[in-house]
Tab-separated table of C-alpha atoms in Angstrom:
chain	number	residue	atom	x	y	z
A	161	MET	CA	6.467	5.001	-18.705
A	162	VAL	CA	3.970	6.067	-16.100
A	163	ASP	CA	4.802	9.162	-14.095
A	164	VAL	CA	5.053	7.668	-10.630
A	165	SER	CA	5.137	10.992	-8.799
A	166	GLN	CA	1.578	11.716	-9.956
A	167	HIS	CA	0.113	8.783	-8.037
A	168	LYS	CA	-1.838	9.728	-4.956
A	169	LEU	CA	0.044	7.206	-2.812
A	170	VAL	CA	3.405	8.781	-3.634
A	171	PRO	CA	4.392	11.803	-1.537
A	172	GLU	CA	6.713	14.509	-2.794
A	173	HIS	CA	10.394	13.477	-2.885
A	174	ILE	CA	12.997	16.242	-2.910
A	175	LEU	CA	16.716	15.609	-3.297
A	176	LEU	CA	18.758	17.598	-0.778
A	177	ASP	CA	21.832	18.689	-2.695
A	178	ASP	CA	23.071	21.284	-0.234
A	179	PRO	CA	25.383	19.591	2.334
A	180	GLU	CA	24.611	22.343	4.839
A	181	GLU	CA	20.926	21.530	4.722
A	182	ILE	CA	21.698	17.885	5.462
A	183	GLU	CA	23.899	18.960	8.380
A	184	GLU	CA	21.008	20.983	9.772
A	185	VAL	CA	18.640	18.022	9.572
A	186	LEU	CA	21.082	15.679	11.288
A	187	GLU	CA	21.718	18.254	14.009
A	188	GLU	CA	18.029	18.843	14.579
A	189	TYR	CA	17.341	15.161	15.186
A	190	ASN	CA	20.753	14.516	16.761
A	191	VAL	CA	21.428	11.471	14.598
A	192	SER	CA	24.081	10.358	12.150
A	193	LYS	CA	23.299	9.900	8.466
A	194	THR	CA	23.105	6.124	8.731
A	195	ASN	CA	20.407	6.329	11.401
A	196	LEU	CA	17.952	7.780	8.903
A	197	PRO	CA	15.388	5.511	7.268
A	198	LYS	CA	16.618	4.260	3.903
A	199	ILE	CA	15.499	4.392	0.306
A	200	ARG	CA	16.993	2.181	-2.418
A	201	THR	CA	18.569	3.583	-5.574
A	202	LYS	CA	16.224	1.453	-7.653
A	203	ASP	CA	13.152	2.916	-5.927
A	204	SER	CA	10.714	4.126	-8.594
A	205	ALA	CA	9.830	7.317	-6.746
A	206	LEU	CA	13.436	8.421	-6.256
A	207	PRO	CA	14.206	11.770	-7.899
A	208	GLU	CA	16.592	11.666	-10.837
A	209	GLY	CA	20.287	11.959	-10.112
A	210	ALA	CA	20.170	10.602	-6.561
A	211	GLU	CA	23.303	8.660	-5.629
A	212	PRO	CA	23.955	6.419	-2.642
A	213	GLY	CA	24.816	8.655	0.310
A	214	ASP	CA	22.403	11.403	-0.709
A	215	VAL	CA	19.510	12.412	1.515
A	216	VAL	CA	15.972	12.721	0.184
A	217	LYS	CA	13.417	14.946	1.865
A	218	ILE	CA	9.899	13.531	1.754
A	219	VAL	CA	6.853	15.682	2.412
A	220	ARG	CA	3.867	13.519	3.306
A	221	GLU	CA	0.268	14.540	3.584
A	222	SER	CA	-0.056	13.220	7.098
A	223	ARG	CA	-3.098	11.638	8.656
A	224	THR	CA	-2.336	13.178	12.041
A	225	THR	CA	-0.856	16.562	11.180
A	226	ASP	CA	-1.165	18.512	7.990
A	227	ARG	CA	2.242	17.772	6.530
A	228	ALA	CA	4.945	15.537	7.863
A	229	VAL	CA	8.509	15.953	6.700
A	230	VAL	CA	10.761	12.907	6.845
A	231	TYR	CA	14.188	12.145	5.459
A	232	ARG	CA	15.556	9.008	3.872
A	233	LEU	CA	19.148	8.105	3.079
A	234	VAL	CA	19.770	6.725	-0.403
A	235	ILE	CA	21.549	3.356	-0.274
A	236	GLU	CA	22.800	0.645	-2.633
B	1348	MET	CA	-5.724	30.299	4.628
B	1349	THR	CA	-9.488	30.192	4.956
B	1350	GLU	CA	-11.232	33.366	6.000
B	1351	TYR	CA	-13.713	33.258	8.865
B	1352	GLU	CA	-16.364	35.881	9.370
B	1353	HIS	CA	-16.249	35.987	13.148
B	1354	VAL	CA	-12.569	35.337	13.757
B	1355	ASP	CA	-10.779	38.643	14.321
B	1356	GLU	CA	-7.087	39.367	14.374
B	1357	ASP	CA	-6.748	39.034	18.165
B	1358	VAL	CA	-8.170	35.522	18.193
B	1359	ARG	CA	-5.974	34.607	15.255
B	1360	ALA	CA	-2.850	36.016	16.914
B	1361	ILE	CA	-3.527	34.137	20.159
B	1362	THR	CA	-4.114	30.867	18.334
B	1363	GLU	CA	-1.127	31.228	16.045
B	1364	ASP	CA	1.005	31.878	19.113
B	1365	SER	CA	0.123	28.511	20.683
B	1366	GLU	CA	1.850	25.172	20.161
B	1367	LEU	CA	-1.147	23.746	18.319
B	1368	PRO	CA	-0.650	22.103	14.924
B	1369	GLN	CA	-2.313	23.735	11.926
B	1370	ARG	CA	-5.175	21.251	11.762
B	1371	LEU	CA	-6.232	21.930	15.365
B	1372	ARG	CA	-5.903	25.686	14.821
B	1373	GLU	CA	-8.308	25.446	11.918
B	1374	GLN	CA	-10.723	23.546	14.145
B	1375	VAL	CA	-10.513	26.254	16.781
B	1376	TYR	CA	-11.311	28.892	14.151
B	1377	GLU	CA	-14.212	26.892	12.810
B	1378	THR	CA	-15.744	26.378	16.260
B	1379	VAL	CA	-15.260	30.000	17.222
B	1380	ASP	CA	-16.793	31.039	13.911
B	1381	ASP	CA	-19.830	28.796	14.475
B	1382	ARG	CA	-20.413	30.395	17.872
B	1383	GLY	CA	-20.389	33.811	16.273
B	1384	GLY	CA	-17.064	35.052	17.604
B	1385	VAL	CA	-15.537	35.426	21.065
B	1386	THR	CA	-13.616	38.071	22.969
B	1387	ALA	CA	-9.842	37.999	23.244
B	1388	GLU	CA	-9.964	36.736	26.866
B	1389	GLN	CA	-12.343	33.936	25.985
B	1390	ALA	CA	-10.183	33.016	23.024
B	1391	ASP	CA	-7.147	32.882	25.256
B	1392	GLU	CA	-8.931	30.493	27.634
B	1393	ILE	CA	-10.176	28.295	24.823
B	1394	VAL	CA	-6.751	28.073	23.250
B	1395	GLN	CA	-5.110	27.273	26.567
B	1396	ALA	CA	-7.608	24.504	27.269
B	1397	VAL	CA	-7.161	23.002	23.816
B	1398	GLU	CA	-3.414	23.274	24.075
B	1399	SER	CA	-3.248	21.507	27.434
B	1400	ARG	CA	-5.421	18.672	26.119
B	1401	TYR	CA	-3.215	18.468	23.036
B	1402	LEU	CA	-0.009	18.343	25.068
B	1403	ASP	CA	-1.561	15.609	27.244
B	1404	THR	CA	-2.130	13.414	24.223
B	1405	ARG	CA	1.466	13.594	23.081
B	1406	VAL	CA	3.739	10.687	23.790
B	1407	ASP	CA	6.061	11.255	26.746
B	1408	PRO	CA	9.787	10.828	26.304
B	1409	LEU	CA	10.895	7.204	26.883
B	1410	ASP	CA	7.362	5.878	26.400
B	1411	PRO	CA	7.477	2.334	24.970
B	1412	VAL	CA	5.400	3.134	21.884
B	1413	GLY	CA	6.091	-0.210	20.240
B	1414	THR	CA	4.691	-2.184	23.152
B	1415	VAL	CA	1.641	0.053	23.322
B	1416	SER	CA	1.063	-0.390	19.589
B	1417	ALA	CA	1.421	-4.152	19.866
B	1418	GLN	CA	-1.231	-4.249	22.565
B	1419	SER	CA	-3.492	-1.804	20.776
B	1420	ILE	CA	-3.547	-3.889	17.603
B	1421	GLY	CA	-3.357	-7.237	19.393
B	1422	GLU	CA	-6.368	-6.827	21.665
B	1423	PRO	CA	-8.870	-5.938	18.924
B	1424	GLY	CA	-7.200	-8.651	16.856
B	1425	THR	CA	-8.594	-11.227	19.291
B	1426	GLN	CA	-12.095	-10.106	18.372
B	1427	MET	CA	-11.570	-10.652	14.689
B	1428	THR	CA	-13.149	-13.539	12.908
B	1429	MET	CA	-10.760	-16.336	12.105
B	1430	ASN	CA	-11.985	-16.991	8.614
B	1431	THR	CA	-14.165	-14.573	6.809
B	1432	PHE	CA	-14.348	-15.449	3.198
B	1433	HIS	CA	-17.324	-13.449	2.209
B	1434	TYR	CA	-17.768	-11.019	-0.594
B	1435	ALA	CA	-16.537	-7.671	0.595
B	1436	GLY	CA	-18.866	-4.718	0.103
B	1437	VAL	CA	-17.394	-4.127	-3.330
B	1438	ALA	CA	-18.996	-5.979	-6.220
B	1439	GLU	CA	-18.951	-9.779	-6.249
B	1440	ILE	CA	-15.236	-10.076	-5.690
B	1441	ASP	CA	-14.017	-12.441	-3.066
B	1442	VAL	CA	-11.437	-10.866	-0.735
B	1443	THR	CA	-9.622	-12.306	2.260
B	1444	GLN	CA	-10.498	-10.356	5.351
B	1445	GLY	CA	-10.185	-10.305	9.071
B	1446	LEU	CA	-7.343	-11.980	10.913
B	1447	PRO	CA	-5.934	-13.919	7.931
B	1448	ARG	CA	-5.612	-10.679	5.970
B	1449	LEU	CA	-3.957	-8.857	8.876
B	1450	ILE	CA	-1.457	-11.690	9.309
B	1451	GLU	CA	-0.783	-11.666	5.568
B	1452	LEU	CA	0.002	-7.948	5.727
B	1453	VAL	CA	2.402	-8.001	8.667
B	1454	ASP	CA	4.037	-11.146	7.283
B	1455	ALA	CA	4.561	-9.207	4.022
B	1456	ARG	CA	3.604	-12.229	1.882
B	1457	LYS	CA	4.857	-12.032	-1.678
B	1458	THR	CA	1.358	-12.498	-3.078
B	1459	PRO	CA	-1.846	-12.063	-1.105
B	1460	ASP	CA	-4.342	-14.909	-0.919
B	1461	THR	CA	-6.843	-13.029	-3.039
B	1462	PRO	CA	-5.088	-10.383	-5.109
B	1463	MET	CA	-7.306	-7.639	-6.484
B	1464	MET	CA	-7.067	-4.204	-8.022
B	1465	THR	CA	-9.253	-1.139	-8.019
B	1466	VAL	CA	-8.836	0.436	-11.439
B	1467	HIS	CA	-9.927	4.026	-11.910
B	1468	LEU	CA	-10.433	5.376	-15.413
B	1469	GLU	CA	-9.685	8.743	-16.945
B	1470	ASP	CA	-11.668	11.216	-19.010
B	1471	GLU	CA	-14.309	9.745	-21.295
B	1472	TYR	CA	-13.429	6.177	-20.288
B	1473	ALA	CA	-14.811	6.932	-16.826
B	1474	VAL	CA	-18.196	8.194	-17.993
B	1475	ASP	CA	-18.956	6.204	-21.158
B	1476	ARG	CA	-19.899	2.584	-20.539
B	1477	GLU	CA	-18.732	1.534	-24.032
B	1478	ARG	CA	-15.292	3.084	-23.561
B	1479	ALA	CA	-15.035	1.623	-20.058
B	1480	HIS	CA	-15.701	-1.809	-21.560
B	1481	GLU	CA	-12.798	-1.298	-23.965
B	1482	VAL	CA	-10.523	-1.081	-20.929
B	1483	VAL	CA	-12.198	-4.145	-19.392
B	1484	TRP	CA	-11.399	-6.213	-22.503
B	1485	SER	CA	-7.783	-5.109	-22.515
B	1486	ILE	CA	-7.398	-6.113	-18.855
B	1487	GLU	CA	-9.448	-9.295	-18.481
B	1488	ALA	CA	-7.779	-12.441	-19.761
B	1489	THR	CA	-9.801	-13.749	-22.710
B	1490	LYS	CA	-9.595	-17.494	-23.239
B	1491	ILE	CA	-10.935	-19.589	-26.069
B	1492	LEU	CA	-14.106	-20.720	-24.314
B	1493	ALA	CA	-15.276	-17.103	-24.115
B	1494	LEU	CA	-14.844	-16.650	-27.865
B	1495	GLY	CA	-16.559	-19.659	-29.375
B	1496	ASP	CA	-17.253	-23.388	-29.264
B	1497	VAL	CA	-14.451	-25.922	-29.240
B	1498	SER	CA	-15.145	-29.437	-30.493
B	1499	THR	CA	-12.869	-32.405	-31.065
B	1500	ASN	CA	-13.286	-34.470	-34.167
B	1501	VAL	CA	-11.758	-37.822	-33.222
B	1502	ALA	CA	-12.361	-39.393	-36.670
B	1503	ASP	CA	-10.218	-36.782	-38.500
B	1504	MET	CA	-7.958	-36.056	-35.503
B	1505	LEU	CA	-8.949	-32.372	-35.569
B	1506	VAL	CA	-9.782	-29.648	-33.066
B	1507	GLN	CA	-12.450	-27.348	-34.423
B	1508	ILE	CA	-13.106	-23.874	-33.103
B	1509	ASP	CA	-16.268	-22.128	-34.175
B	1510	LEU	CA	-15.770	-18.477	-33.232
B	1511	ASN	CA	-18.732	-16.323	-32.316
B	1512	GLU	CA	-18.788	-13.236	-34.543
B	1513	GLY	CA	-20.637	-11.024	-32.093
B	1514	THR	CA	-18.197	-11.779	-29.289
B	1515	LEU	CA	-15.208	-11.100	-31.519
B	1516	LEU	CA	-16.456	-7.672	-32.534
B	1517	GLU	CA	-17.306	-6.871	-28.945
B	1518	ARG	CA	-13.922	-7.853	-27.559
B	1519	TRP	CA	-11.839	-6.251	-30.318
B	1520	PRO	CA	-13.649	-2.926	-30.558
B	1521	THR	CA	-10.861	-1.309	-32.584
B	1522	ILE	CA	-11.109	-3.806	-35.454
B	1523	ASP	CA	-14.254	-3.989	-37.624
B	1524	ASP	CA	-13.252	-6.966	-39.751
B	1525	VAL	CA	-14.156	-10.369	-38.304
B	1526	GLU	CA	-11.782	-12.098	-40.743
B	1527	GLU	CA	-8.841	-10.125	-39.428
B	1528	ILE	CA	-9.660	-10.928	-35.809
B	1529	ALA	CA	-10.034	-14.608	-36.629
B	1530	ALA	CA	-6.676	-14.518	-38.440
B	1531	ARG	CA	-5.057	-13.031	-35.335
B	1532	ILE	CA	-6.571	-15.715	-33.142
B	1533	ALA	CA	-5.294	-18.412	-35.494
B	1534	GLU	CA	-1.842	-16.847	-35.334
B	1535	THR	CA	-1.901	-16.783	-31.528
B	1536	ILE	CA	-2.831	-20.482	-31.517
B	1537	GLU	CA	0.027	-21.335	-33.908
B	1538	ASP	CA	2.525	-19.445	-31.752
B	1539	ALA	CA	1.305	-20.876	-28.477
B	1540	LEU	CA	0.789	-24.524	-29.431
B	1541	GLY	CA	3.250	-24.900	-32.294
B	1542	VAL	CA	0.699	-26.357	-34.752
B	1543	GLU	CA	-0.442	-25.549	-38.280
B	1544	THR	CA	-3.959	-24.126	-38.475
B	1545	ARG	CA	-6.504	-23.939	-41.304
B	1546	ARG	CA	-9.058	-21.164	-41.263
B	1547	THR	CA	-12.259	-20.733	-43.241
B	1548	GLY	CA	-14.144	-17.625	-42.143
B	1549	THR	CA	-14.551	-17.861	-38.408
B	1550	VAL	CA	-13.878	-21.586	-38.180
B	1551	ILE	CA	-10.358	-22.622	-37.196
B	1552	GLU	CA	-9.147	-26.225	-37.454
B	1553	PHE	CA	-5.920	-27.847	-36.393
B	1554	GLY	CA	-4.646	-31.191	-35.241
B	1555	PRO	CA	-1.522	-32.998	-34.017
B	1556	SER	CA	1.207	-33.618	-36.604
B	1557	GLU	CA	0.953	-37.399	-36.084
B	1558	PRO	CA	-2.480	-38.936	-35.518
B	1559	SER	CA	-2.563	-39.559	-31.779
B	1560	TYR	CA	-5.606	-39.546	-29.563
B	1561	ARG	CA	-3.629	-38.530	-26.502
B	1562	GLU	CA	-1.917	-35.616	-28.263
B	1563	LEU	CA	-5.272	-34.396	-29.555
B	1564	LEU	CA	-6.649	-34.214	-26.025
B	1565	GLN	CA	-3.459	-32.574	-24.853
B	1566	LEU	CA	-3.872	-29.859	-27.488
B	1567	VAL	CA	-7.408	-29.131	-26.348
B	1568	GLU	CA	-6.216	-28.852	-22.763
B	1569	GLU	CA	-3.462	-26.424	-23.744
B	1570	LEU	CA	-5.806	-24.448	-25.959
B	1571	ARG	CA	-8.055	-23.675	-23.000
B	1572	GLU	CA	-5.175	-21.944	-21.212
B	1573	VAL	CA	-4.085	-19.706	-24.077
B	1574	VAL	CA	-4.718	-16.000	-23.434
B	1575	PHE	CA	-5.892	-14.201	-26.573
B	1576	LYS	CA	-6.355	-10.749	-25.142
B	1577	GLY	CA	-5.840	-9.026	-21.807
B	1578	ILE	CA	-3.527	-9.870	-18.912
B	1579	GLU	CA	-3.016	-13.473	-17.936
B	1580	ASP	CA	-3.161	-12.936	-14.160
B	1581	ILE	CA	-6.532	-11.253	-14.236
B	1582	SER	CA	-9.333	-13.744	-14.388
B	1583	ARG	CA	-12.305	-11.471	-13.926
B	1584	VAL	CA	-13.198	-7.790	-14.059
B	1585	VAL	CA	-16.294	-6.275	-12.512
B	1586	ILE	CA	-17.468	-2.871	-13.656
B	1587	ARG	CA	-19.314	-0.632	-11.255
B	1588	LYS	CA	-20.774	2.840	-11.341
B	1589	GLU	CA	-19.712	4.888	-8.353
B	1590	GLN	CA	-20.569	8.255	-6.993
B	1591	LEU	CA	-17.736	10.720	-6.506
B	1592	ASP	CA	-17.549	13.226	-3.671
B	1593	ASP	CA	-18.695	16.026	-5.970
B	1594	GLY	CA	-21.846	14.138	-6.975
B	1595	GLU	CA	-20.521	13.074	-10.383
B	1596	GLU	CA	-20.663	9.424	-11.348
B	1597	GLU	CA	-17.873	7.349	-12.842
B	1598	PHE	CA	-17.117	3.769	-13.734
B	1599	VAL	CA	-14.633	1.914	-11.575
B	1600	LEU	CA	-13.254	-1.534	-12.360
B	1601	TYR	CA	-12.563	-4.199	-9.757
B	1602	THR	CA	-10.373	-7.079	-10.808
B	1603	GLU	CA	-9.797	-10.555	-9.514
B	1604	GLY	CA	-6.060	-11.099	-9.734
B	1605	SER	CA	-3.556	-8.313	-10.056
B	1606	ALA	CA	-0.871	-7.064	-12.435
B	1607	PHE	CA	-0.407	-3.527	-11.205
B	1608	GLY	CA	2.524	-2.527	-13.419
B	1609	ASP	CA	0.855	-3.741	-16.628
B	1610	VAL	CA	-2.476	-2.121	-15.874
B	1611	LEU	CA	-0.952	1.307	-15.224
B	1612	GLU	CA	0.334	1.317	-18.821
B	1613	ILE	CA	-3.036	0.588	-20.421
B	1614	GLU	CA	-4.721	3.468	-22.205
B	1615	GLY	CA	-7.715	4.853	-20.351
B	1616	VAL	CA	-6.479	3.785	-16.913
B	1617	ASP	CA	-5.994	6.629	-14.464
B	1618	ALA	CA	-2.470	5.923	-13.246
B	1619	SER	CA	-2.781	8.351	-10.363
B	1620	ARG	CA	-5.633	6.658	-8.492
B	1621	THR	CA	-5.497	2.995	-9.460
B	1622	THR	CA	-4.389	0.758	-6.584
B	1623	CYS	CA	-4.024	-2.900	-5.717
B	1624	ASN	CA	-3.961	-4.916	-2.499
B	1625	ASN	CA	-0.517	-6.435	-3.086
B	1626	ILE	CA	1.922	-4.257	-1.141
B	1627	HIS	CA	4.899	-5.713	-3.005
B	1628	GLU	CA	3.473	-4.697	-6.378
B	1629	ILE	CA	2.929	-1.206	-5.003
B	1630	TYR	CA	6.516	-1.186	-3.767
B	1631	ARG	CA	7.912	-2.314	-7.127
B	1632	ASN	CA	5.961	0.209	-9.150
B	1633	LEU	CA	5.610	3.208	-6.876
B	1634	GLY	CA	8.430	2.931	-4.371
B	1635	VAL	CA	8.838	2.511	-0.656
B	1636	GLU	CA	6.865	5.570	0.445
B	1637	ALA	CA	3.806	4.420	-1.486
B	1638	ALA	CA	4.208	0.973	0.064
B	1639	ARG	CA	4.172	2.590	3.506
B	1640	GLU	CA	0.910	4.345	2.670
B	1641	ALA	CA	-0.547	1.144	1.235
B	1642	ILE	CA	0.256	-0.861	4.383
B	1643	ILE	CA	-1.455	1.753	6.558
B	1644	ASN	CA	-4.501	1.848	4.265
B	1645	GLU	CA	-4.816	-1.918	4.010
B	1646	THR	CA	-4.428	-2.612	7.749
B	1647	MET	CA	-6.839	0.189	8.647
B	1648	ASP	CA	-9.406	-1.060	6.103
B	1649	THR	CA	-9.102	-4.599	7.428
B	1650	LEU	CA	-9.749	-3.416	10.983
B	1651	GLU	CA	-12.586	-1.128	9.913
B	1652	GLU	CA	-14.275	-3.901	7.981
B	1653	GLN	CA	-14.495	-5.814	11.256
B	1654	GLY	CA	-15.882	-2.848	13.147
B	1655	LEU	CA	-12.609	-2.219	14.953
B	1656	ASP	CA	-12.158	1.276	13.613
B	1657	ASP	CA	-11.321	2.763	17.010
B	1658	VAL	CA	-7.730	1.556	16.712
B	1659	ASN	CA	-5.682	4.720	16.382
B	1660	VAL	CA	-3.932	5.091	13.019
B	1661	ARG	CA	-0.737	6.058	14.814
B	1662	HIS	CA	-0.230	2.416	15.823
B	1663	LEU	CA	-0.576	1.264	12.227
B	1664	MET	CA	1.680	4.075	11.056
B	1665	LEU	CA	4.340	2.874	13.472
B	1666	VAL	CA	4.067	-0.699	12.181
B	1667	SER	CA	4.262	0.532	8.612
B	1668	ASP	CA	7.213	2.812	9.363
B	1669	ILE	CA	9.153	-0.084	10.854
B	1670	MET	CA	8.308	-2.395	7.958
B	1671	THR	CA	9.610	0.109	5.381
B	1672	ASN	CA	12.464	1.545	7.430
B	1673	ARG	CA	15.234	-0.145	5.493
B	1674	GLY	CA	14.051	0.886	2.062
B	1675	THR	CA	12.239	-2.361	1.251
B	1676	ILE	CA	9.270	-4.136	2.762
B	1677	GLU	CA	10.289	-6.352	5.650
B	1678	SER	CA	7.974	-8.679	7.490
B	1679	ILE	CA	7.499	-8.608	11.211
B	1680	GLY	CA	8.738	-11.947	12.459
B	1681	ARG	CA	11.550	-14.417	12.275
B	1682	HIS	CA	12.629	-13.567	8.726
B	1683	GLY	CA	12.144	-9.838	9.098
B	1684	ILE	CA	12.378	-7.327	11.898
B	1685	SER	CA	12.510	-9.622	14.928
B	1686	GLY	CA	15.051	-11.914	13.276
B	1687	SER	CA	17.472	-9.136	12.392
B	1688	LYS	CA	17.636	-7.444	15.782
B	1689	GLU	CA	21.102	-6.564	16.889
B	1690	SER	CA	20.882	-8.105	20.335
B	1691	VAL	CA	21.555	-11.843	20.640
B	1692	LEU	CA	19.396	-12.207	23.719
B	1693	ALA	CA	16.477	-10.402	22.071
B	1694	ARG	CA	16.616	-12.751	19.101
B	1695	ALA	CA	16.975	-15.782	21.358
B	1696	ALA	CA	13.967	-14.672	23.382
B	1697	PHE	CA	11.832	-14.542	20.244
B	1698	GLU	CA	12.147	-17.953	18.590
B	1699	VAL	CA	14.515	-20.927	18.288
B	1700	THR	CA	16.468	-19.912	21.382
B	1701	VAL	CA	19.223	-22.520	21.242
B	1702	ASN	CA	20.196	-21.868	17.602
B	1703	HIS	CA	20.638	-18.181	18.215
B	1704	LEU	CA	22.723	-18.684	21.342
B	1705	LEU	CA	24.851	-21.303	19.619
B	1706	ASP	CA	25.487	-19.106	16.559
B	1707	ALA	CA	26.296	-16.156	18.786
B	1708	ALA	CA	28.764	-18.231	20.775
B	1709	ILE	CA	30.471	-19.509	17.606
B	1710	HIS	CA	30.838	-16.000	16.201
B	1711	GLY	CA	31.760	-14.404	19.512
B	1712	GLU	CA	28.919	-11.894	19.481
B	1713	ARG	CA	28.505	-9.317	22.212
B	1714	ASP	CA	25.282	-7.976	23.648
B	1715	ARG	CA	25.207	-4.339	24.667
B	1716	LEU	CA	22.088	-4.816	26.803
B	1717	ASP	CA	20.347	-1.717	25.429
B	1718	GLY	CA	16.972	-3.253	24.740
B	1719	VAL	CA	14.050	-4.283	26.898
B	1720	ILE	CA	14.131	-8.071	26.679
B	1721	GLU	CA	17.878	-8.309	27.280
B	1722	ASN	CA	17.530	-6.428	30.542
B	1723	VAL	CA	14.547	-8.476	31.656
B	1724	ILE	CA	16.647	-11.594	31.079
B	1725	VAL	CA	19.611	-10.360	33.079
B	1726	GLY	CA	17.395	-8.770	35.728
B	1727	LYS	CA	18.322	-5.151	35.261
B	1728	PRO	CA	15.909	-2.211	35.007
B	1729	VAL	CA	14.811	-1.713	31.396
B	1730	SER	CA	15.784	1.515	29.716
B	1731	ILE	CA	12.205	2.674	29.243
B	1732	GLY	CA	10.243	5.328	31.078
B	1733	THR	CA	11.495	5.829	34.627
B	1734	GLY	CA	13.936	2.946	34.133
B	1735	ASP	CA	16.094	5.153	31.950
B	1736	VAL	CA	16.262	8.086	34.351
B	1737	ASP	CA	18.783	8.235	37.150
B	1738	LEU	CA	17.402	9.986	40.196
B	1739	ARG	CA	19.352	10.661	43.321
B	1740	MET	CA	17.504	11.545	46.459
B	1741	GLY	CA	19.040	14.175	48.679
B	1742	SER	CA	17.804	15.523	51.992
B	1743	PHE	CA	17.883	18.950	53.422
B	1744	SER	CA	15.618	20.658	55.893
B	1745	PRO	CA	13.774	23.718	54.686
B	1746	THR	CA	14.723	25.705	57.765
B	1747	GLN	CA	18.414	25.527	57.091
B	1748	PRO	CA	19.612	27.344	54.010
B	1749	SER	CA	21.007	24.778	51.598
B	1750	ASP	CA	24.520	25.421	50.435
């Protein structure tokens, strides 16, 4: 299998396994978990061991700033 | 962090203390460095000026960014050609461009009109023309007409294939024996058409089980479609030498037709740079984040190709963000974003008004009147910009102390 994470179109995906960290993120943006953008469990770039309900931190090389950090909720 | 000759600690401290993002800070350092350094006071003024310009360009709270994006892509869209079907700068490959391509992207069509891939190669495959051709042969679909002459012998009810030795050796570079290649081809024909074949050297013969003129012709027709090597969806591959940023040269392949997943697995293909113009294939193989990037790249390239490169990427990023928000690619339109809006009135305002109102009435839907269109319909201020802020005007005279 091809290592998807090596492709230049794929940004870094990090699984947030510390519930406190997730709390912090939700507080910072003042949203609930379900308001986050989603990512499917069958997504090829999803880190191993991610279950529905987990939150993935994505660090993009942004076109407008240097690095943009976004979060996606794992669903389905 | 890059070191600058003329940027001292004071200037650095002042800049780092501002609200500027890293990229703008670097630009400040570079400019200051070019000018041969500045004093701390000058640096302070420069940074303040840059910062105020930067803060001005930020979106205000409650700004309707979606509407602004729609206008900013829509207006230049009117200047696009309706039907450009010319050969895009790259090689002789025909690519849909202009408005049709843009529509195709936001509609998230399952397959683009003209699918294509840009295949980058790794290591020696990228520099050696022979090795690069090996990859070409394992990608491009090879059909019988490329391998030899096909003739029909009506008297004996036979199809005769006279294979060209040179072509065989060229297309199967890993095998030296022509006999073996011919045997493989014969096998492929037997599997694909379900006939018995006879082979003498590079000549293959076969015919229908019962003598029938129609079946003979049918076999020839089917034979032309059989793929002997490569990937069926890829009809043509163009090889081009390109200059890299560091001055080195490498071979890059452009394909007509796409099979992104299959190509990534082929030996010699650089799976970290190879791309295709089908956003769904990117989504399937690389995930939703890569699809987001691909949509931005493709829309921006389409606009740039038409000389409309002054559309800010932020608008395209917004479109792409919305399209990939739910973890898959959704189109913008009736079947996608606009059709799945929560508000009944917003959906009704978009298309097929009566159906939406009727369905909503049957299911007893409620409308919370949060959005823009809903409030325009009912004649209330929209919750955007000043419409979302409650201001109360009071009066007091400055002479009297207010209590």
